[in-house]
Short mmCIF file of C-alpha atoms in Angstrom, two decimals:
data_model
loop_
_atom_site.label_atom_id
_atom_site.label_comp_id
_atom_site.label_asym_id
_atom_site.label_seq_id
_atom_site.Cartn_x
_atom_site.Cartn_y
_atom_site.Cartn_z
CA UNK A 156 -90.22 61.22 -14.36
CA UNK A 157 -88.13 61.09 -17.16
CA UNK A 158 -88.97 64.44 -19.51
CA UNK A 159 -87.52 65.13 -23.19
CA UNK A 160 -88.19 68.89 -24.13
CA UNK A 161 -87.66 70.04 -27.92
CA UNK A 162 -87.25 73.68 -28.71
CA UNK A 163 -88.35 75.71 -30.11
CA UNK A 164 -92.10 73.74 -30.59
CA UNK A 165 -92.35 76.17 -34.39
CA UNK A 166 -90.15 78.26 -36.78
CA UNK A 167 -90.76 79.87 -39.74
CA UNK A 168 -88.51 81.18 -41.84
CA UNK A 169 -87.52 81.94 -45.59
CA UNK A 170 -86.07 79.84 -47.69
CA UNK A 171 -82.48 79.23 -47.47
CA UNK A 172 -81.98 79.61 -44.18
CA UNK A 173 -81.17 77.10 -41.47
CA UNK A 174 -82.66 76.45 -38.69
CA UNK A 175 -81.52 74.43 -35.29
CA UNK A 176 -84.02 72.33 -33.34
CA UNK A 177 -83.06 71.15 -29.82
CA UNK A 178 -83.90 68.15 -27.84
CA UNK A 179 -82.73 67.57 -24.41
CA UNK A 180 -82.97 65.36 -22.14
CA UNK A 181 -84.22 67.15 -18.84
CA UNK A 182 -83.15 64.82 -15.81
CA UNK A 183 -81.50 62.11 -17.30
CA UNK A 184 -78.55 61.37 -19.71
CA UNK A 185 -79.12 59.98 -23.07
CA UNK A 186 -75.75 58.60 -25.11
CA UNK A 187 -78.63 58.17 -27.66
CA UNK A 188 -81.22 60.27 -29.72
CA UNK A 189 -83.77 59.28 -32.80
CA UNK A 190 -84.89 61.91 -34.42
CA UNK A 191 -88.07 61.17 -36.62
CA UNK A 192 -89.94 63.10 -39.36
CA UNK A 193 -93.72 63.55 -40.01
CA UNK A 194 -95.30 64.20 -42.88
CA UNK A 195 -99.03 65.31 -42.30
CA UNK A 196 -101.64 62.47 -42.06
CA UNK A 197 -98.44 60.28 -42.40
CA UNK A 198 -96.29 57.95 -40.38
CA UNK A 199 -93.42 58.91 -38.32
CA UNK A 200 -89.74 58.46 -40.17
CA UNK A 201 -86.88 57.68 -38.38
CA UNK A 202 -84.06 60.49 -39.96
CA UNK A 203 -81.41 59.10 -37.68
CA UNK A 204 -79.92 57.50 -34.33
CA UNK A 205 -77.50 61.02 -32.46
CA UNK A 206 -74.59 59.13 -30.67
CA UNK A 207 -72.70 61.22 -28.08
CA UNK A 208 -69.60 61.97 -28.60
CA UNK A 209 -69.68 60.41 -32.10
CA UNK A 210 -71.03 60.62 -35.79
CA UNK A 211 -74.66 60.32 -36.31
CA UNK A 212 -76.11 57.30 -37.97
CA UNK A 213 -78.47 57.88 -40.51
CA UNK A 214 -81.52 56.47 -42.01
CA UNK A 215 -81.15 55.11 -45.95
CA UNK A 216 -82.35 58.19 -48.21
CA UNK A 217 -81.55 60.92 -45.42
CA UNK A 218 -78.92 63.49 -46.61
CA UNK A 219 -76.65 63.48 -44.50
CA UNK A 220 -75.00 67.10 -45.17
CA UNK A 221 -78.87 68.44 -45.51
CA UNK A 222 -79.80 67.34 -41.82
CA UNK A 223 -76.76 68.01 -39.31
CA UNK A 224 -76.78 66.09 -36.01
CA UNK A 225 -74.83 67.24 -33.43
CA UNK A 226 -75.12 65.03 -29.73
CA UNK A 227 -72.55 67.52 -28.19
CA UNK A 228 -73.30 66.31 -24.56
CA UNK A 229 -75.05 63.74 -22.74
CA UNK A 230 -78.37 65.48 -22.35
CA UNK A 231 -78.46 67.17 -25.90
CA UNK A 232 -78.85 66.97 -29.41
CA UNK A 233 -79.53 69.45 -31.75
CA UNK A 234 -80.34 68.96 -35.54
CA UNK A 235 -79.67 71.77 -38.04
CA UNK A 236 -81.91 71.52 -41.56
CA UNK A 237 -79.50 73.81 -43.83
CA UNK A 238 -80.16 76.06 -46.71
CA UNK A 239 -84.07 74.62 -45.70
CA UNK A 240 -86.27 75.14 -48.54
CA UNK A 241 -90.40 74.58 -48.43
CA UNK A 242 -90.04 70.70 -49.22
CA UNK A 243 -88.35 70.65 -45.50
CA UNK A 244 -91.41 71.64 -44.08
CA UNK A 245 -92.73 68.91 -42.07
CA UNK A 246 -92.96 67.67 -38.31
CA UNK A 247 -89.94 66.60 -36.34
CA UNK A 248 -89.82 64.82 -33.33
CA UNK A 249 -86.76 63.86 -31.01
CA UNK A 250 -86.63 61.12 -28.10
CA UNK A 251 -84.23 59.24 -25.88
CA UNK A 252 -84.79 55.52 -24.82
CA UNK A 253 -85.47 55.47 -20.99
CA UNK A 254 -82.14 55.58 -18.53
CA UNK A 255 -84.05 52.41 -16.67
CA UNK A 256 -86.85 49.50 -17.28
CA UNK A 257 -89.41 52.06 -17.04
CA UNK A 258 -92.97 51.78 -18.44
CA UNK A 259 -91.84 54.16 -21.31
CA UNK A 260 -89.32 52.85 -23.38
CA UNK A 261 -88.82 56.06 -25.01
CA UNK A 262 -89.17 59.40 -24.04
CA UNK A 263 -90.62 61.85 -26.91
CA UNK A 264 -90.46 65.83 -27.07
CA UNK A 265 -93.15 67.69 -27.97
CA UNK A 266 -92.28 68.00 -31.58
CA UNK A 267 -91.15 71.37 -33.83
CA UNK A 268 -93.48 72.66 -36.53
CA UNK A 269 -90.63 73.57 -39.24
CA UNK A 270 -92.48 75.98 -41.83
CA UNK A 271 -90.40 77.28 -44.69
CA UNK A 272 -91.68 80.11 -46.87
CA UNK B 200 -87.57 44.94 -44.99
CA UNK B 201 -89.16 46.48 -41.53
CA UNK B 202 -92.49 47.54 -41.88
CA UNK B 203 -95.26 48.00 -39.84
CA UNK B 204 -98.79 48.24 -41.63
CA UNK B 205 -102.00 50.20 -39.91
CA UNK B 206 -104.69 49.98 -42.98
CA UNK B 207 -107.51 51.84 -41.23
CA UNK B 208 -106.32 55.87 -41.17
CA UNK B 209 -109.83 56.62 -39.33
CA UNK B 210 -111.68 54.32 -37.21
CA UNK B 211 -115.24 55.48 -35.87
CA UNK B 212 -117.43 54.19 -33.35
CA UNK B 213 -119.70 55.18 -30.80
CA UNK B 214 -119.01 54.94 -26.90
CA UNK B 215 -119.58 51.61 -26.04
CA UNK B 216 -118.65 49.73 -28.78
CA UNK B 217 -115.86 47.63 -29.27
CA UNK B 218 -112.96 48.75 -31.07
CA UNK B 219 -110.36 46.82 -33.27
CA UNK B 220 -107.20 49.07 -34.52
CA UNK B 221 -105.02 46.72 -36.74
CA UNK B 222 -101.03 46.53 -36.92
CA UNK B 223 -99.17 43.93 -39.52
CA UNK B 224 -95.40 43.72 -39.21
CA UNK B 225 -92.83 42.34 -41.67
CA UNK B 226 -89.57 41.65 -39.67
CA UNK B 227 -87.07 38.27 -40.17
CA UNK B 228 -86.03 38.54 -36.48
CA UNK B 229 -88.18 38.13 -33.20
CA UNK B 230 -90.42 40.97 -33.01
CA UNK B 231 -90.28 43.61 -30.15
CA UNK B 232 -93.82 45.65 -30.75
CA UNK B 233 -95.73 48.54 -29.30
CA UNK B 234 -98.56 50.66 -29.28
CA UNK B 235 -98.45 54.23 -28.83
CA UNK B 236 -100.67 56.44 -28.63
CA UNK B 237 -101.08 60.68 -28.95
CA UNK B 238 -103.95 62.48 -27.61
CA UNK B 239 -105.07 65.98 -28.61
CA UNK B 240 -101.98 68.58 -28.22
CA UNK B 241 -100.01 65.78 -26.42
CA UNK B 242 -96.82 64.63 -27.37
CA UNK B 243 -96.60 60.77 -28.33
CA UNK B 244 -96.42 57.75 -25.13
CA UNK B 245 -96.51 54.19 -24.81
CA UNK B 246 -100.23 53.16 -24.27
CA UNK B 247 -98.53 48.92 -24.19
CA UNK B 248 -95.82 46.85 -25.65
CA UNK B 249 -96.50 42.93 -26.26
CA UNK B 250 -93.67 41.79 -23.59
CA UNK B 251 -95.70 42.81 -21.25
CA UNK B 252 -99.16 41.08 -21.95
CA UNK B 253 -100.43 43.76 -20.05
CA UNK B 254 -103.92 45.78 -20.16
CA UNK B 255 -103.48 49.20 -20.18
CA UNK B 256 -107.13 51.48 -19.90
CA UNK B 257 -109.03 48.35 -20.87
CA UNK B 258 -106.67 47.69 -24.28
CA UNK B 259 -105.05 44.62 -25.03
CA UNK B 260 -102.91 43.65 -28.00
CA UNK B 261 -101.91 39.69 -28.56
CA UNK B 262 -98.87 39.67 -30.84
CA UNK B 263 -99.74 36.68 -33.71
CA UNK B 264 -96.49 35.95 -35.15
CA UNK B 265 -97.91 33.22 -37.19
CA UNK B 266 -100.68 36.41 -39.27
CA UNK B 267 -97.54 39.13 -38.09
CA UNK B 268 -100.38 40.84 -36.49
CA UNK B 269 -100.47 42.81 -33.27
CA UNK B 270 -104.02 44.52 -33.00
CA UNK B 271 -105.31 46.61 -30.47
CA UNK B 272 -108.56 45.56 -28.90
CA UNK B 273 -110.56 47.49 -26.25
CA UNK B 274 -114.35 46.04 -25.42
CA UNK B 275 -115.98 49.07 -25.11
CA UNK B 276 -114.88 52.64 -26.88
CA UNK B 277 -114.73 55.37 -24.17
CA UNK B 278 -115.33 58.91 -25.65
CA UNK B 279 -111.56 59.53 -24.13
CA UNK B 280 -109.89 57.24 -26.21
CA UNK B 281 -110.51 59.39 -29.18
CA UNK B 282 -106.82 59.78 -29.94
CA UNK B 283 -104.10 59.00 -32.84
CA UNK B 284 -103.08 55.40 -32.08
CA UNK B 285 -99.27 54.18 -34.09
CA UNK B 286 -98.26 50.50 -34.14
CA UNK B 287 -94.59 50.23 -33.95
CA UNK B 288 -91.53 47.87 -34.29
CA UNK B 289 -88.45 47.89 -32.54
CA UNK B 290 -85.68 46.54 -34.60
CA UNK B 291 -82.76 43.81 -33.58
CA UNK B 292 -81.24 45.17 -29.94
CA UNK B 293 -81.33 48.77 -30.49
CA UNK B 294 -84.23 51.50 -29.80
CA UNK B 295 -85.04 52.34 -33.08
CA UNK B 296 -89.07 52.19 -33.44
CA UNK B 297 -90.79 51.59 -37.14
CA UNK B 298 -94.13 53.53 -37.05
CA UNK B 299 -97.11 52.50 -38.56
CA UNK B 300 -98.98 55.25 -40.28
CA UNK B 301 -101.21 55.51 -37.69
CA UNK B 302 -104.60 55.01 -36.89
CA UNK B 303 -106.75 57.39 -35.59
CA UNK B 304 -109.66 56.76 -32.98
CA UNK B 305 -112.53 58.74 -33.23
CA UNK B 306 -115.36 57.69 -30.08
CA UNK B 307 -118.48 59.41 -30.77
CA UNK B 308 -120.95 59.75 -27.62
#
């Protein structure tokens, strides 16, 4: 069946840095992405909808220049937290609505752990 | 606004017993809604979705527009069900889901 796999599943690394998170979509194309955020013990936030081949579409109160989305082809899209800093430490999780009228509506990766000294 | 309401962040019962996870929703349009669920070291799937007044794994959820509820019912807790359980929307005619908080399940044998 349809598979989303997000890569890497955790980083860690020092404030300032960036870091790129993956999600692709493993036999089956996607012209769409969400990519949510998770606070522990909290609800998952929707950051913004990757279109391929165009700009992303963010959520209201996401920076936009903070949280790059690029949906460079029609199985990937990769999200870049720059200069992170330890309030970007959270949960993030990527999916792709289903290529047919499957069952599962959405396909979700596994998640990244995002830890920022 | 969109929002989707779970009160309860811990529900516990023993095996056997029914089980009641609410979900409130605030949306002006017609509601498209969901259940989801995430086991232990499992990524997040679709346990049911109201469209398809289905019963998956003995749960049910009857979406009340009139108290913008959608709860999840199962008769009788099974120790497996212990899981992290999110309500969620989906808004106008694209895929975007509005979580819940979340709910978790806790089934105690």
């Amino acid at each position: 069946g349809a598979v989303v796999s997000q890569h890497p599943s955790r980083v860690i690394c020092k404030s300032g840095t960036s870091v790129k998170i993956e999600c692709r979509s493993l036999d089956f194309q996607a012209t769409t992405m969400f990519w949510y955020r998770q606070f522990p013990k909290q609800s998952l936030m929707l950051m913004a909808t990757s279109n391929e081949g165009s700009k992303a579409t963010y959520e209201q109160g996401v920076e936009k220049d903070k949280f790059l989305i690029n949906h460079a082809s029609l199985t990937l899209s990769t999200l870049t937290v720059t200069s992170a800093h330890p309030e970007d430490s959270s949960f993030y999780i990527c999916s792709a609505p289903s290529p047919t009228t499957s069952n599962q509506p959405q396909h979700f990766g596994d998640g990244t752990r995002l830890s920022i000294l | 606004a969109q929002r989707v309401t779970q009160p309860e962040k811990l529900l516990s019962v023993f095996k056997g017993a029914p089980v009641e996870l609410k979900c409130n929703y605030s949306y002006s349009g017609s509601p498209e809604l969901f259940w989801y669920v995430q086991y232990s070291r499992q990524r997040l799937q679709l346990l049911l979705r109201h469209i398809s007044r289905e019963s998956i794994k003995g749960f049910t959820a009857d979406l009340n527009k009139g108290e913008t509820s959608f709860h999840l019912k199962k008769p009788f807790a099974q120790e497996e069900d212990s899981a992290m359980y999110y309500c969620a929307l989906s808004v106008g005619n694209t895929d975007k889901l509005i979580f819940g908080t979340g709910t978790r399940l806790q089934v105690f044998p």
